[in-house]
mmCIF file of C-alpha atoms in Angstrom:
data_model
loop_
_atom_site.group_PDB
_atom_site.id
_atom_site.type_symbol
_atom_site.label_atom_id
_atom_site.label_comp_id
_atom_site.label_asym_id
_atom_site.label_seq_id
_atom_site.Cartn_x
_atom_site.Cartn_y
_atom_site.Cartn_z
ATOM 1 C CA VAL A 1 -0.185 0.151 -0.097
ATOM 2 C CA GLN A 2 1.031 3.420 -1.093
ATOM 3 C CA LEU A 3 -0.095 7.404 -0.017
ATOM 4 C CA VAL A 4 0.910 9.628 -1.481
ATOM 5 C CA GLU A 5 -0.501 13.216 -0.289
ATOM 6 C CA SER A 6 -0.450 16.816 -2.222
ATOM 7 C CA GLY A 7 -2.239 20.694 -1.478
ATOM 8 C CA GLY A 8 0.465 21.124 0.614
ATOM 9 C CA GLY A 9 1.940 25.466 0.405
ATOM 10 C CA SER A 10 2.206 29.020 2.201
ATOM 11 C CA VAL A 11 -0.562 30.814 2.871
ATOM 12 C CA GLN A 12 -1.669 33.383 5.221
ATOM 13 C CA ALA A 13 -3.509 33.203 8.243
ATOM 14 C CA GLY A 14 -6.893 32.558 7.810
ATOM 15 C CA GLY A 15 -6.410 30.633 4.707
ATOM 16 C CA SER A 16 -7.528 27.663 3.423
ATOM 17 C CA LEU A 17 -5.943 24.557 2.065
ATOM 18 C CA ARG A 18 -6.934 21.255 0.728
ATOM 19 C CA LEU A 19 -4.736 18.534 1.154
ATOM 20 C CA SER A 20 -5.495 15.359 -0.857
ATOM 21 C CA CYS A 21 -3.828 11.605 -0.255
ATOM 22 C CA ILE A 22 -3.551 8.726 -2.832
ATOM 23 C CA VAL A 23 -4.091 5.305 -1.400
ATOM 24 C CA SER A 24 -2.726 2.822 -4.310
ATOM 25 C CA THR A 25 -4.556 -0.073 -3.195
ATOM 26 C CA TYR A 26 -7.722 -0.409 -2.069
ATOM 27 C CA ILE A 27 -7.942 -1.755 1.414
ATOM 28 C CA VAL A 28 -10.935 -4.079 2.984
ATOM 29 C CA GLY A 29 -12.475 -4.444 6.075
ATOM 30 C CA THR A 30 -14.443 -3.282 8.978
ATOM 31 C CA GLY A 31 -11.667 -1.832 10.879
ATOM 32 C CA TYR A 32 -10.001 0.459 7.702
ATOM 33 C CA CYS A 33 -8.857 4.021 9.054
ATOM 34 C CA MET A 34 -7.227 6.259 8.034
ATOM 35 C CA GLY A 35 -5.643 9.124 9.668
ATOM 36 C CA TRP A 36 -4.019 12.154 9.169
ATOM 37 C CA PHE A 37 -0.222 13.656 11.249
ATOM 38 C CA ARG A 38 1.242 16.464 11.701
ATOM 39 C CA ASP A 39 5.369 16.705 12.354
ATOM 40 C CA SER A 40 6.127 20.469 13.988
ATOM 41 C CA PRO A 41 9.823 21.909 16.040
ATOM 42 C CA GLY A 42 9.015 21.228 19.594
ATOM 43 C CA LYS A 43 5.753 18.766 19.648
ATOM 44 C CA GLY A 44 6.701 16.037 17.236
ATOM 45 C CA ARG A 45 4.366 13.934 15.738
ATOM 46 C CA GLU A 46 0.406 14.457 16.749
ATOM 47 C CA GLY A 47 -2.885 12.735 15.079
ATOM 48 C CA VAL A 48 -4.911 15.063 13.238
ATOM 49 C CA ALA A 49 -8.204 14.033 12.268
ATOM 50 C CA ALA A 50 -8.650 10.809 11.622
ATOM 51 C CA ILE A 51 -11.752 8.238 10.435
ATOM 52 C CA LEU A 52 -13.661 4.633 10.399
ATOM 53 C CA ILE A 53 -13.979 4.068 6.372
ATOM 54 C CA GLY A 54 -16.949 2.025 6.741
ATOM 55 C CA SER A 55 -19.174 3.821 9.441
ATOM 56 C CA GLY A 56 -17.799 7.501 8.415
ATOM 57 C CA GLU A 57 -16.632 8.044 12.781
ATOM 58 C CA THR A 58 -14.739 10.919 12.586
ATOM 59 C CA PHE A 59 -11.884 12.285 15.127
ATOM 60 C CA TYR A 60 -10.583 15.301 16.192
ATOM 61 C CA ILE A 61 -7.996 16.724 18.462
ATOM 62 C CA ASP A 62 -9.664 19.798 19.675
ATOM 63 C CA SER A 63 -7.480 22.266 18.552
ATOM 64 C CA VAL A 64 -8.781 21.747 14.227
ATOM 65 C CA LYS A 65 -12.439 21.082 15.566
ATOM 66 C CA GLY A 66 -14.330 23.287 13.710
ATOM 67 C CA ARG A 67 -11.886 24.640 11.110
ATOM 68 C CA PHE A 68 -10.733 21.117 10.012
ATOM 69 C CA THR A 69 -12.372 18.180 7.579
ATOM 70 C CA ILE A 70 -11.855 15.177 6.228
ATOM 71 C CA SER A 71 -12.982 13.348 3.920
ATOM 72 C CA LYS A 72 -12.873 10.509 1.597
ATOM 73 C CA ASP A 73 -13.826 9.729 -1.592
ATOM 74 C CA ASN A 74 -14.527 6.127 -2.389
ATOM 75 C CA ALA A 75 -14.495 5.975 -6.027
ATOM 76 C CA MET A 76 -11.662 7.993 -6.075
ATOM 77 C CA ASN A 77 -9.726 6.192 -3.288
ATOM 78 C CA THR A 78 -8.456 9.654 -2.274
ATOM 79 C CA LEU A 79 -8.454 10.411 1.437
ATOM 80 C CA TYR A 80 -8.759 14.965 1.945
ATOM 81 C CA LEU A 81 -7.764 16.777 5.071
ATOM 82 C CA GLN A 82 -9.843 20.600 4.491
ATOM 83 C CA MET A 83 -8.567 23.014 6.260
ATOM 84 C CA ASP A 84 -9.747 26.347 6.759
ATOM 85 C CA SER A 85 -8.860 29.541 9.221
ATOM 86 C CA LEU A 86 -5.984 28.655 8.785
ATOM 87 C CA LYS A 87 -3.010 29.768 12.040
ATOM 88 C CA PRO A 88 0.611 29.244 12.188
ATOM 89 C CA GLU A 89 0.640 27.042 14.455
ATOM 90 C CA ASP A 90 -0.744 24.583 11.744
ATOM 91 C CA SER A 91 2.806 24.878 10.144
ATOM 92 C CA ALA A 92 4.099 21.435 9.992
ATOM 93 C CA MET A 93 4.549 18.723 7.789
ATOM 94 C CA TYR A 94 1.840 16.519 7.196
ATOM 95 C CA TYR A 95 1.437 12.797 6.772
ATOM 96 C CA CYS A 96 -1.094 11.243 5.601
ATOM 97 C CA ALA A 97 -1.539 6.839 7.467
ATOM 98 C CA ALA A 98 -3.617 4.102 6.694
ATOM 99 C CA SER A 99 -4.406 0.930 9.117
ATOM 100 C CA ALA A 100 -6.555 -1.718 8.509
ATOM 101 C CA TYR A 101 -7.436 -3.018 11.715
ATOM 102 C CA CYS A 102 -8.614 -0.063 13.950
ATOM 103 C CA ASN A 103 -11.142 -0.199 16.689
ATOM 104 C CA GLY A 104 -12.765 2.852 15.641
ATOM 105 C CA ALA A 105 -11.220 6.564 14.195
ATOM 106 C CA THR A 106 -8.062 6.589 16.462
ATOM 107 C CA ALA A 107 -5.609 8.774 16.080
ATOM 108 C CA ALA A 108 -2.728 6.804 17.903
ATOM 109 C CA GLN A 109 -0.002 6.995 15.910
ATOM 110 C CA THR A 110 0.963 3.246 16.950
ATOM 111 C CA ASP A 111 -2.263 1.703 15.156
ATOM 112 C CA TYR A 112 -0.710 2.582 11.440
ATOM 113 C CA ASN A 113 1.264 0.826 9.096
ATOM 114 C CA TYR A 114 0.655 2.732 5.890
ATOM 115 C CA TRP A 115 2.411 5.993 6.182
ATOM 116 C CA GLY A 116 2.839 8.758 3.007
ATOM 117 C CA GLN A 117 5.980 10.708 2.717
ATOM 118 C CA GLY A 118 4.349 14.342 3.603
ATOM 119 C CA THR A 119 3.770 17.514 2.766
ATOM 120 C CA GLN A 120 4.562 21.165 4.140
ATOM 121 C CA VAL A 121 2.107 23.135 5.303
ATOM 122 C CA THR A 122 3.297 26.696 6.075
ATOM 123 C CA VAL A 123 0.773 29.455 7.665
ATOM 124 C CA SER A 124 2.485 32.824 8.533
#
């Protein structure tokens, strides 16, 4: 399984970006979940949002609730992260991840075994 992110870039505070993550293989199973994580200096890697594909259950960390939306286009086999009202503290390298064995929409890194290469988001 390969994951390829795109959509990062530089934007002013208050702006929007949409990240995409194309999945090379269709993953089946009720435990199939995907998530977005970010790495920033001083914070390490944190789970931002996650979705359990079968049920549509979602998870967001408090700092992005109401601003970010995770979604999956199953026909295109692509995961999205719509990011609105961006803040400088959202600046980070963003990664998408996938797993076939999730118990719900989880933002725990250890639950994921497939990772993309990352896309940089810079908010000034």
